[in-house]
Short mmCIF file of C-alpha atoms in Angstrom, two decimals:
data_model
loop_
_atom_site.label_atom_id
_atom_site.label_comp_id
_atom_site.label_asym_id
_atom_site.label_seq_id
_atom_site.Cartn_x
_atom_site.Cartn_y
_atom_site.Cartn_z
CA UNK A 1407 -61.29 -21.82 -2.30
CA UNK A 1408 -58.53 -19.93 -4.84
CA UNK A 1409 -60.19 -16.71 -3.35
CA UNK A 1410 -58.14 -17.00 0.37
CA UNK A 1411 -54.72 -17.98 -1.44
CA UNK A 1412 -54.80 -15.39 -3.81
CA UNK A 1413 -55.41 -12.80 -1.01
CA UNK A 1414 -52.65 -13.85 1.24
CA UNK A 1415 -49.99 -12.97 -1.68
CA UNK A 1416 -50.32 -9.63 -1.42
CA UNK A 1417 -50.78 -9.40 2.57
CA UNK A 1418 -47.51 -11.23 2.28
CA UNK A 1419 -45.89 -8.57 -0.23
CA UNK A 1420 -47.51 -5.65 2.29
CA UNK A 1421 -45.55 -7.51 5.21
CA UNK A 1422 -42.07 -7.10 3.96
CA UNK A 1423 -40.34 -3.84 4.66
CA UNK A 1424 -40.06 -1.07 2.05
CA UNK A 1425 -36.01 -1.26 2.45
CA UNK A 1426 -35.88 -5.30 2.07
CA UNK A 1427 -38.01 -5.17 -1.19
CA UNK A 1428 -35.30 -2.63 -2.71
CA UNK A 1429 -32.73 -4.51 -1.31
CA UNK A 1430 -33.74 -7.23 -3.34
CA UNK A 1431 -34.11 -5.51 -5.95
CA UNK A 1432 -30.51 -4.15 -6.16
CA UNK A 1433 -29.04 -6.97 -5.46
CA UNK A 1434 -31.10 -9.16 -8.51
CA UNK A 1435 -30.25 -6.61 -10.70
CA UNK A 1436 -26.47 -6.58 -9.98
CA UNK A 1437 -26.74 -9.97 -10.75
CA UNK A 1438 -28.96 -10.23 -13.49
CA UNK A 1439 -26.93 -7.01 -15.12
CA UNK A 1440 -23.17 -8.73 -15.34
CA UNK A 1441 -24.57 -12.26 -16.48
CA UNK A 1442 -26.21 -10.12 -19.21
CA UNK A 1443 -23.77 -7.61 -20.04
CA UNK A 1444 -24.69 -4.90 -22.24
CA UNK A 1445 -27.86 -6.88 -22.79
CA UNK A 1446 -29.46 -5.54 -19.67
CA UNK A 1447 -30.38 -2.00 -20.85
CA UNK A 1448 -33.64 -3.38 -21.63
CA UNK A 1449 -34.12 -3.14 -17.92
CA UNK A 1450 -32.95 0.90 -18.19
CA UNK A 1451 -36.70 1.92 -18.32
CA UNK A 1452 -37.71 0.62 -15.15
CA UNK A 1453 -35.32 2.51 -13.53
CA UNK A 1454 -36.45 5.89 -15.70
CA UNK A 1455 -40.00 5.87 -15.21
CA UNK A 1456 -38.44 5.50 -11.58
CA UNK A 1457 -36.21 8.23 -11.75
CA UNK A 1458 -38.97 10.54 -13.41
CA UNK A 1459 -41.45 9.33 -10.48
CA UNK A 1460 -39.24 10.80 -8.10
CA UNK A 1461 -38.29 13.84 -9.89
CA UNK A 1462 -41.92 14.71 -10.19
CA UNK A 1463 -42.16 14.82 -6.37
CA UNK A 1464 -39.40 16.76 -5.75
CA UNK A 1465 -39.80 20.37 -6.55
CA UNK A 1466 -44.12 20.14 -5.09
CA UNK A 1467 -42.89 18.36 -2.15
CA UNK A 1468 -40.02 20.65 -1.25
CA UNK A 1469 -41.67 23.93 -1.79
CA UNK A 1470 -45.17 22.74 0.08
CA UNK A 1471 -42.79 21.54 3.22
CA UNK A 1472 -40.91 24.30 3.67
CA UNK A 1473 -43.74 26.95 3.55
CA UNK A 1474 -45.76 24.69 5.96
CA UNK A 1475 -42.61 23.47 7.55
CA UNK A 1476 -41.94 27.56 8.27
CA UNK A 1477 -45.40 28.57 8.72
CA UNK A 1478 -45.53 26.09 11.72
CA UNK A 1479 -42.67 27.30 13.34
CA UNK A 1480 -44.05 31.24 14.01
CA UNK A 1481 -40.58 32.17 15.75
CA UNK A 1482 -38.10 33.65 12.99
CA UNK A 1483 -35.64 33.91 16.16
CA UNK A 1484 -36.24 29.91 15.84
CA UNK A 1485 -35.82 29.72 12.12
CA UNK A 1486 -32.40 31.27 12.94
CA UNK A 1487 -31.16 29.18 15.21
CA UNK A 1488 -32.13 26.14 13.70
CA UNK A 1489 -30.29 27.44 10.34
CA UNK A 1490 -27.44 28.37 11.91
CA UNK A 1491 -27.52 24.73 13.71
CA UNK A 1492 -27.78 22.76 10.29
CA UNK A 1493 -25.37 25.15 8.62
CA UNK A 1494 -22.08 24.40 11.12
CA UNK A 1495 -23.16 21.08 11.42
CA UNK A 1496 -22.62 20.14 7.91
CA UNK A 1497 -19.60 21.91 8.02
CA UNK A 1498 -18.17 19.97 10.88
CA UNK A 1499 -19.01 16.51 9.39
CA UNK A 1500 -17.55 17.79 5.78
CA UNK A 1501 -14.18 18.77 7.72
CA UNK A 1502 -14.01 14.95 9.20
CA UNK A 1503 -15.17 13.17 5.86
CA UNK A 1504 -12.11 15.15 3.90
CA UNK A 1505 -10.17 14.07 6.79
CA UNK A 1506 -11.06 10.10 6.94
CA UNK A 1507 -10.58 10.18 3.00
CA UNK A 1508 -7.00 11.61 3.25
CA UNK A 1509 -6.46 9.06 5.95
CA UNK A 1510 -7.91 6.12 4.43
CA UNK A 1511 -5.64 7.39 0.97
CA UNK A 1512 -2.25 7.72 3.12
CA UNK A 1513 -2.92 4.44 4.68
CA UNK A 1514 -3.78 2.19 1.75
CA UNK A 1515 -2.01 3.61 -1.20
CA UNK A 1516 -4.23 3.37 -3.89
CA UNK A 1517 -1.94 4.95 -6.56
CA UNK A 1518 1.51 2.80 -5.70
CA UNK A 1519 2.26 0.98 -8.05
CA UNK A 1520 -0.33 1.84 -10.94
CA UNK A 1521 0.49 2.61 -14.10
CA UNK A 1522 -1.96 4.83 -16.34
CA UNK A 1523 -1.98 7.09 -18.73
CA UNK A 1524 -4.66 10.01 -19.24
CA UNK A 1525 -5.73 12.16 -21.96
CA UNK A 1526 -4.80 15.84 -21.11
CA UNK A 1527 -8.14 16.92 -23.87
CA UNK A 1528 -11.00 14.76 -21.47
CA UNK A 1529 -10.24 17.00 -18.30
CA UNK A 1530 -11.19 20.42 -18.73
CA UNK A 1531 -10.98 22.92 -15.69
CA UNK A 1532 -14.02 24.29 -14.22
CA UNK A 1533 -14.25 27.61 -12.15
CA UNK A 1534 -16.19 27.84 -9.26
CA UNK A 1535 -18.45 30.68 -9.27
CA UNK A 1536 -17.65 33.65 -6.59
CA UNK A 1537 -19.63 33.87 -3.38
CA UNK A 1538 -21.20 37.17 -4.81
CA UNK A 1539 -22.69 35.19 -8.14
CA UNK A 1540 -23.83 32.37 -5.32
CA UNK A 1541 -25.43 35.45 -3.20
CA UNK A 1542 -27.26 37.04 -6.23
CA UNK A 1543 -28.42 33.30 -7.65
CA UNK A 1544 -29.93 32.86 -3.98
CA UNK A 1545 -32.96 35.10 -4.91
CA UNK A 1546 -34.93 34.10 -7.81
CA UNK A 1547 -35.94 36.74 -10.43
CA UNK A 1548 -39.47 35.11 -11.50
CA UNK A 1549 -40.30 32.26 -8.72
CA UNK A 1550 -42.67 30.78 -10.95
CA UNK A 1551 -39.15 30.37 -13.54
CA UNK A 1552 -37.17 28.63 -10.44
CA UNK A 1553 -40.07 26.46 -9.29
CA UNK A 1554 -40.45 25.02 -13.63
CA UNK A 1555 -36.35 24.71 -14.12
CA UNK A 1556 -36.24 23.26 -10.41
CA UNK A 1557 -33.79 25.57 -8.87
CA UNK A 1558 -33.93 24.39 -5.53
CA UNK A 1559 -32.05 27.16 -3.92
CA UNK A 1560 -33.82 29.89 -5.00
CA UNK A 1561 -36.92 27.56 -4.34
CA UNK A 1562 -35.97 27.44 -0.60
CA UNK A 1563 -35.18 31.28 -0.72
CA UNK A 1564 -38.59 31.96 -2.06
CA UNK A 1565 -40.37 28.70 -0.13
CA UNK A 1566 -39.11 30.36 3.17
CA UNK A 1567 -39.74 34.17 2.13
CA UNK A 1568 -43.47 32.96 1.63
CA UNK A 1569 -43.89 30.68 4.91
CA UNK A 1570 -42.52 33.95 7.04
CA UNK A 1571 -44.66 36.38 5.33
CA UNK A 1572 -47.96 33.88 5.84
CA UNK A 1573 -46.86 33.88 9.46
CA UNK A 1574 -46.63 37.70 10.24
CA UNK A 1575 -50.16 38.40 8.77
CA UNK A 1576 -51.26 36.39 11.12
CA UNK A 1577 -54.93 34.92 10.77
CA UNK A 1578 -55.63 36.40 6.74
CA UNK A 1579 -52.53 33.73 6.71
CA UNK A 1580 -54.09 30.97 8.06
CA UNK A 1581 -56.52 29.71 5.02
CA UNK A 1582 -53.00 29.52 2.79
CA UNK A 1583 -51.13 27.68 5.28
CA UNK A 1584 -54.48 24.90 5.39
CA UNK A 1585 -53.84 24.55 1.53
CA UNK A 1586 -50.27 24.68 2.00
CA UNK A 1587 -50.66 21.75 5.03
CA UNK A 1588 -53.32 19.23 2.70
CA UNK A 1589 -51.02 19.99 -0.15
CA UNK A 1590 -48.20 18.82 1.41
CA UNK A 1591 -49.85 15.38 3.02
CA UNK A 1592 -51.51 14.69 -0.63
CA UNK A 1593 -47.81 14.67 -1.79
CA UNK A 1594 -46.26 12.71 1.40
CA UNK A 1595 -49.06 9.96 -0.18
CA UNK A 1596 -48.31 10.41 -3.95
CA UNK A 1597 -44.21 9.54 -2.19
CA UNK A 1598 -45.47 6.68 -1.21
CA UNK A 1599 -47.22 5.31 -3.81
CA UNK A 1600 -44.47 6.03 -6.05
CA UNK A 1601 -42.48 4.19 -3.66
CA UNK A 1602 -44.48 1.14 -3.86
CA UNK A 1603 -42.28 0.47 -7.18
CA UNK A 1604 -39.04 1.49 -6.22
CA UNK A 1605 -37.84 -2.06 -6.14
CA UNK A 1606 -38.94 -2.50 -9.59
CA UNK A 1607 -36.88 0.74 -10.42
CA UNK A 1608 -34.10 0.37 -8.45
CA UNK A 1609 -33.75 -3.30 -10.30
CA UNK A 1610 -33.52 -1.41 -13.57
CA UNK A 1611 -31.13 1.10 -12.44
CA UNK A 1612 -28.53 -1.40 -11.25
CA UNK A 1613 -29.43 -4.12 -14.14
CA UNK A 1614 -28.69 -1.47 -16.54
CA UNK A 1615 -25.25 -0.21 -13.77
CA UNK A 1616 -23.88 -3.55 -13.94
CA UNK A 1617 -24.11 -4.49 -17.61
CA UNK A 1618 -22.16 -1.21 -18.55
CA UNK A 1619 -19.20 -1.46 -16.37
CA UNK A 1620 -17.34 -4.76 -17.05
CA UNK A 1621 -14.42 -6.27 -15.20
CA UNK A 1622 -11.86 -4.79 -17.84
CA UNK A 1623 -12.60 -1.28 -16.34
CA UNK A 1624 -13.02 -1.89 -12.49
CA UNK A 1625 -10.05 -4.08 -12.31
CA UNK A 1626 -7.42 -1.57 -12.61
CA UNK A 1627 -8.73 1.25 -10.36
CA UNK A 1628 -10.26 -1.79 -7.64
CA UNK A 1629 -8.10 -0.60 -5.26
CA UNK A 1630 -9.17 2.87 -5.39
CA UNK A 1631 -12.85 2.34 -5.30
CA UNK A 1632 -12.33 0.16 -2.36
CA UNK A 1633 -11.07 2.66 -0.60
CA UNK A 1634 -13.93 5.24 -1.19
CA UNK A 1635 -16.21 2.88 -0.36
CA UNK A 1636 -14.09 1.91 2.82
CA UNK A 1637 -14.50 5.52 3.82
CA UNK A 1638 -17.44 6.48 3.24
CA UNK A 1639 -18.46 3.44 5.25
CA UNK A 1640 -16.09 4.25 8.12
CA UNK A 1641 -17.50 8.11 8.04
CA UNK A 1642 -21.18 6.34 8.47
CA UNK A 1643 -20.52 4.32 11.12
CA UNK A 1644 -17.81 6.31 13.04
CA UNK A 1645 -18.75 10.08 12.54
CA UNK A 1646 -22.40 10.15 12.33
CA UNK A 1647 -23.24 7.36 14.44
CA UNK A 1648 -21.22 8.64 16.81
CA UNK A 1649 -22.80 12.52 16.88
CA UNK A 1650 -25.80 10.86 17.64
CA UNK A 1651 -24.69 8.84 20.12
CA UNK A 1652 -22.70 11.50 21.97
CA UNK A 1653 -24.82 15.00 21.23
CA UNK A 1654 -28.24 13.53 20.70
CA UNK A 1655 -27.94 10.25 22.75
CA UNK A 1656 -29.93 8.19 20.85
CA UNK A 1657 -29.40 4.80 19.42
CA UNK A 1658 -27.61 5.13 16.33
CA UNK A 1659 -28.64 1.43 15.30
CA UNK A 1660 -31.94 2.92 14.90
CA UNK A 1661 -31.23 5.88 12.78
CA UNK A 1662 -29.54 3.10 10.43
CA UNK A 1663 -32.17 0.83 10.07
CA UNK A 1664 -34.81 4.22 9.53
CA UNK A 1665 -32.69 5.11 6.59
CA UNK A 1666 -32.51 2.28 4.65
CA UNK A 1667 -34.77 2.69 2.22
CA UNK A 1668 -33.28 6.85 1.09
CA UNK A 1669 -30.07 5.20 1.77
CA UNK A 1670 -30.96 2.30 -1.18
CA UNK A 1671 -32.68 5.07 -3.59
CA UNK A 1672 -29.28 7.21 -2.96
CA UNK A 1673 -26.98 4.52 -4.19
CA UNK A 1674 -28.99 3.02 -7.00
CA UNK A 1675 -29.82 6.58 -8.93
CA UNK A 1676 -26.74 8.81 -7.52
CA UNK A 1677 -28.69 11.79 -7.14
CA UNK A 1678 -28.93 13.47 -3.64
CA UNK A 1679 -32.17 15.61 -4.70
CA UNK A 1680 -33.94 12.58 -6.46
CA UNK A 1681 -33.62 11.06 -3.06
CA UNK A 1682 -35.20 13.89 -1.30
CA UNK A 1683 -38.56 12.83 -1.17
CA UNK A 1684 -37.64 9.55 0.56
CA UNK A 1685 -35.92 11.64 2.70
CA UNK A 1686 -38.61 13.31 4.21
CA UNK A 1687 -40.57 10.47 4.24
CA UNK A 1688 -37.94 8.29 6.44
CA UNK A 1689 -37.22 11.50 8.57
CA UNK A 1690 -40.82 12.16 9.33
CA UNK A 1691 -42.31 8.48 9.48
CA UNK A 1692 -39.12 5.98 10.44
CA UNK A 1693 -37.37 8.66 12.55
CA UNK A 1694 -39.99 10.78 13.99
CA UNK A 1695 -38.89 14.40 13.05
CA UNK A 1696 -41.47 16.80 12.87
CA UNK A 1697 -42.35 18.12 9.23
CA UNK A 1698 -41.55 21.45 10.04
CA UNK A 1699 -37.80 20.53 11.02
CA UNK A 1700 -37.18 17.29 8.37
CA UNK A 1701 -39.22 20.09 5.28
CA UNK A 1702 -36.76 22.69 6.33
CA UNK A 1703 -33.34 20.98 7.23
CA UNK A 1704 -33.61 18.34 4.07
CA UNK A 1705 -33.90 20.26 1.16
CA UNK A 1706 -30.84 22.99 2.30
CA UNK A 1707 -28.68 19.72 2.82
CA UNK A 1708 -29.33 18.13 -0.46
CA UNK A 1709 -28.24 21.38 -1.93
CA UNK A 1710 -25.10 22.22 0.61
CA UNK A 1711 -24.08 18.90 2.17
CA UNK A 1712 -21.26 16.71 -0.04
CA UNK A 1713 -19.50 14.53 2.28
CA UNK A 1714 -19.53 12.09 0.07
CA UNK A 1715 -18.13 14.26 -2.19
CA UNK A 1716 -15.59 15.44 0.59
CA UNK A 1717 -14.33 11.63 1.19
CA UNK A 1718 -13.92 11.14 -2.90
CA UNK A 1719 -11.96 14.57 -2.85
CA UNK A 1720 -9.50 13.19 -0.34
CA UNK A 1721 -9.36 9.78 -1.20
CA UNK A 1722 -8.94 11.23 -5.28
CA UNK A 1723 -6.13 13.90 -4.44
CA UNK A 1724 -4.01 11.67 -2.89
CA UNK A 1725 -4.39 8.84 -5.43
CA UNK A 1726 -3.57 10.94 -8.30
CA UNK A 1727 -0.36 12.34 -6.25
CA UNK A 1728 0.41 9.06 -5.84
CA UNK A 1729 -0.15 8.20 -9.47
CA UNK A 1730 2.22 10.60 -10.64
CA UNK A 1731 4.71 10.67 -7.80
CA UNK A 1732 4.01 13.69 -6.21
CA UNK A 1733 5.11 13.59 -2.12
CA UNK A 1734 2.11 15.79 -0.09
CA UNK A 1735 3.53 18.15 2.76
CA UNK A 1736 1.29 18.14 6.01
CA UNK A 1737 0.47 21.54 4.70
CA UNK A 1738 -1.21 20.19 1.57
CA UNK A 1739 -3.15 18.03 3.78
CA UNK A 1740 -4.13 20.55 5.83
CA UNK A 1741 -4.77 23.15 2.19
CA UNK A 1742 -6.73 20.45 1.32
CA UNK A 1743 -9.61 20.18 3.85
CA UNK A 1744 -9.94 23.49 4.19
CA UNK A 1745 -10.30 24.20 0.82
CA UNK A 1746 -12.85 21.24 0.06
CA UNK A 1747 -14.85 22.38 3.07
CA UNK A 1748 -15.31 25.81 1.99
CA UNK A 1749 -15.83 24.68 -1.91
CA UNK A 1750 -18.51 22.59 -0.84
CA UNK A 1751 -20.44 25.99 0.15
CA UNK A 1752 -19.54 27.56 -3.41
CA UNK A 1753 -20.59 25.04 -5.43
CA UNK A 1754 -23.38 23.91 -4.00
CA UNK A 1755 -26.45 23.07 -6.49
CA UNK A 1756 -24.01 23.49 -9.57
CA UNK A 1757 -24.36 20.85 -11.77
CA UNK A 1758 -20.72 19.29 -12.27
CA UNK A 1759 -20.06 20.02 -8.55
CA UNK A 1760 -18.37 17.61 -7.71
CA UNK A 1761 -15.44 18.13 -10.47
CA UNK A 1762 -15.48 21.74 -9.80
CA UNK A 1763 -14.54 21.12 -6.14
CA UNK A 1764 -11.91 18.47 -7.15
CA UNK A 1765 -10.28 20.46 -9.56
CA UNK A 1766 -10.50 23.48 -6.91
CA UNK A 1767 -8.73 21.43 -4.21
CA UNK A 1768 -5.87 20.01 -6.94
CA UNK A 1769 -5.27 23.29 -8.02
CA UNK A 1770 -4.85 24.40 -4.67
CA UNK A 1771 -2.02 21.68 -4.17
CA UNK A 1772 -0.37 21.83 -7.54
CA UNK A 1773 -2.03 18.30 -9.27
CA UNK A 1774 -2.49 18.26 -13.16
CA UNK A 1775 -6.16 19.13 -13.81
CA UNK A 1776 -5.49 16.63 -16.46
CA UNK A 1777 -5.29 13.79 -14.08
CA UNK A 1778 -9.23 14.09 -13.65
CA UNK A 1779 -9.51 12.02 -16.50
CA UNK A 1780 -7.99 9.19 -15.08
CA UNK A 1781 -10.90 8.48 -12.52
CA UNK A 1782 -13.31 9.53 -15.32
CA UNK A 1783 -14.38 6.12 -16.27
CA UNK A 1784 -15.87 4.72 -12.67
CA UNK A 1785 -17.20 8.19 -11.59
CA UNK A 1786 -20.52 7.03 -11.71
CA UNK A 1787 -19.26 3.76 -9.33
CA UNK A 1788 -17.82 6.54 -6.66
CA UNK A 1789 -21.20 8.61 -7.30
CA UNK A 1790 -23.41 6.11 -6.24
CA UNK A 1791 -21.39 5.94 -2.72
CA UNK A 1792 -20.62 9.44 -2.35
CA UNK A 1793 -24.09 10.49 -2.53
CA UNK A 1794 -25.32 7.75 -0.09
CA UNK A 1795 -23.23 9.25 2.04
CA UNK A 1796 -24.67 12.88 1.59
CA UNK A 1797 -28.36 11.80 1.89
CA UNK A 1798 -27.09 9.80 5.29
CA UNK A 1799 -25.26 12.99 6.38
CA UNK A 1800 -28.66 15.22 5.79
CA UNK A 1801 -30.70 12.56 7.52
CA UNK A 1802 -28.29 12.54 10.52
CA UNK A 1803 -28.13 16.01 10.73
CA UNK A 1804 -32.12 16.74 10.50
CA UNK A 1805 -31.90 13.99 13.76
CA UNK A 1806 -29.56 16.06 15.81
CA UNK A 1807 -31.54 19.14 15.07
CA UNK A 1808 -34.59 17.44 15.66
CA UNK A 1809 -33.94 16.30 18.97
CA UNK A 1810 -32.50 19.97 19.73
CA UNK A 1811 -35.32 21.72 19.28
CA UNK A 1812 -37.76 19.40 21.25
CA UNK A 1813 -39.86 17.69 17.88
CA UNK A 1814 -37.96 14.38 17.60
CA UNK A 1815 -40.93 11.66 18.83
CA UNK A 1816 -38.43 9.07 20.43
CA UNK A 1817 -41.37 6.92 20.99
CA UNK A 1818 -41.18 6.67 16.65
CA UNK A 1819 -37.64 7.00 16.64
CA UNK A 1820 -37.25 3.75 18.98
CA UNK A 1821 -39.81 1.96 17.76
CA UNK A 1822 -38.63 -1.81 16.53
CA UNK A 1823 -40.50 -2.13 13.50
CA UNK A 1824 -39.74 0.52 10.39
CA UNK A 1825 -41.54 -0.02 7.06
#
């Protein structure tokens, strides 16, 4: 008699969607991390044996995709065109999340009224490296060097090189691509068996979150954070919800509800390429994409798209102006989405990027550098939004190119149920 009860647990556990399971798990760990306190970092490895899991699919998973992901395609004229499609889009939506964060700054005056001081020594500058350095760091010296340190520029340089070059021999080609192809679905399973404990890990991550940052040091700067978060939310909703509406007319509630679980994985470890894998995985199994488009698109936005990162810049510059009394011009405004939107393309993939494009932009308008320091102690609050926001951006994106190029199953894409 025990026997039937025991087996209807886990059918039970099987039956909840991936993205509820990881909901639960943030949201237990939020709580379980402030009634704790410091206390909680004895949750911290969960969430690293997490964090590692998912690192550990990354680089395999990205370089197998692409070269299958190109190999499949066996048009460079369409390899072109869908580059070229990903590439303006992410420009576009970066121009309108600087935009709704300069809005959403001007409108709710986060700085009026707050008094803070900063240390000049915390906030050093950081130069953005020239578009020749980012041209010559494009092409990797020794592949097998980029593919161990997981430079995943020069892996997509290299991943793409290869898939082209398997294509235009033509049938001697063919036997690599197979390996390629059963390489790639053995690690679209491994995903998903590392999955199966993201709720433990995303529990950790947040337990861990939570017990760190105490009242005394999100009070003050509230208002701020509630405004990135405000926009970022707004640029979700508004912007990318409606691109799919309007150039890929399809149901945006769907794409929503498809990314739930990369969206959850996003927020909990901040990391846009740590996500990646469970952004192929929602793009090819929730969404329908094809693997050649979702393998291809994915990986070049986790390296170039930073909306997030383009709504904290706006939202960030305008605080601190506000901070220290500095009146922007219309012209600042204006200097400062185009600057952010072109520094997102110049520091993409370098670590610190996100600083390095800030202090770009202030410099650009005249802020103290210095002032960096002052949002220094809830960056890792704003991260965790920001890059929800990228990985929803590259998702949304990889959609709208999807459904472009003819290998978006809308059958998959509107289907009601999404595990």
């Amino acid at each position: 008699m025990p026997q039937p009860a025991s087996s209807a647990r886990p059918g039970l556990w099987r039956r909840i969607p991936l993205w509820q399971k990881i909901l639960a798990g943030l949201i237990l760990g939020t709580l379980v991390g402030s009634l704790m306190g410091e206390q909680a970092s004895v949750f911290k490895p969960l969430g690293d044996i997490f964090i590692s899991a998912i690192k550990m699919l990354i680089v395999p998973l990205v370089f197998s995709t692409l070269v299958v992901g190109i190999g499949a395609m066996r048009d460079p004229q369409k390899m072109g065109r869908i580059g070229a499609r990903t590439i303006a889009l992410y420009l576009i939506t970066t121009a309108f999340a600087i935009a709704i964060g300069l809005f959403a700054s001007w409108l709710f005056q986060p700085g009026v009224g707050l008094e803070l001081s900063f240390d000049k020594a915390s906030a050093d500058a950081q130069e953005a490296p020239s578009l020749i350095e980012i041209l010559v760091g494009l092409v990797p010296q020794n592949p097998v060097d980029a593919l161990a340190t997981g430079n995943i520029l020069q892996i997509i340089v290299f991943a793409i090189g290869l898939g082209i070059s398997l294509t235009l021999i033509g049938e001697k080609g063919e036997p690599v691509l197979k390996v390629f192809e059963s390489f790639a679905d053995a690690m679209v399973k491994l995903t998903s068996l590392v999955m199966a404990i993201a709720p433990f890990g995303v529990f950790g991550l947040i337990a861990n979150v939570a017990g760190s940052y105490g009242a005394e040091v999100l009070l003050p700067l509230v208002k701020v954070i509630g405004v990135v978060y405000l926009a970022c939310v707004v640029h979700v909703l508004v912007v990318y919800s409606g691109l799919l509406a309007l150039l890929g007319r399809l149901n945006p509630m769907r794409y929503l509800k498809g990314i739930l679980d990369a969206l959850v994985v996003a927020y909990s470890s901040a990391s846009s390429s740590g996500t990646l894998p469970v952004s192929l995985r929602c793009a090819t199994k929730n969404l329908g994409i094809s693997e050649g488009v979702a393998g291809f698109v994915l990986p070049v936005g986790a390296t170039i798209n930073m909306d997030g990162t383009a709504i904290y810049q706006g939202v960030v510059a305008v605080f601190i102006a506000q901070l220290i009394g500095v009146d922007l011009s219309l012209a600042d405004y204006g200097m400062i989405i185009v600057t952010g939107t072109l520094a997102s393309i110049g520091t993409a993939g370098v670590p610190g990027a996100g600083l390095i494009m800030l202090s770009i932009v202030m410099a650009q308008i005249g802020l103290p550098l210095e002032a960096l320091a002052v949002v220094a102690g809830i960056d890792r609050i704003l991260d965790m939004a920001r890059t929800s926001v990228n990985v929803a951006g590259d998702l949304m994106v990889t959609t709208l190119v999807g459904k472009s190029e003819g290998e978006l199953d809308e059958d998959v894409y509107n289907a009601t149920s999404k595990s």
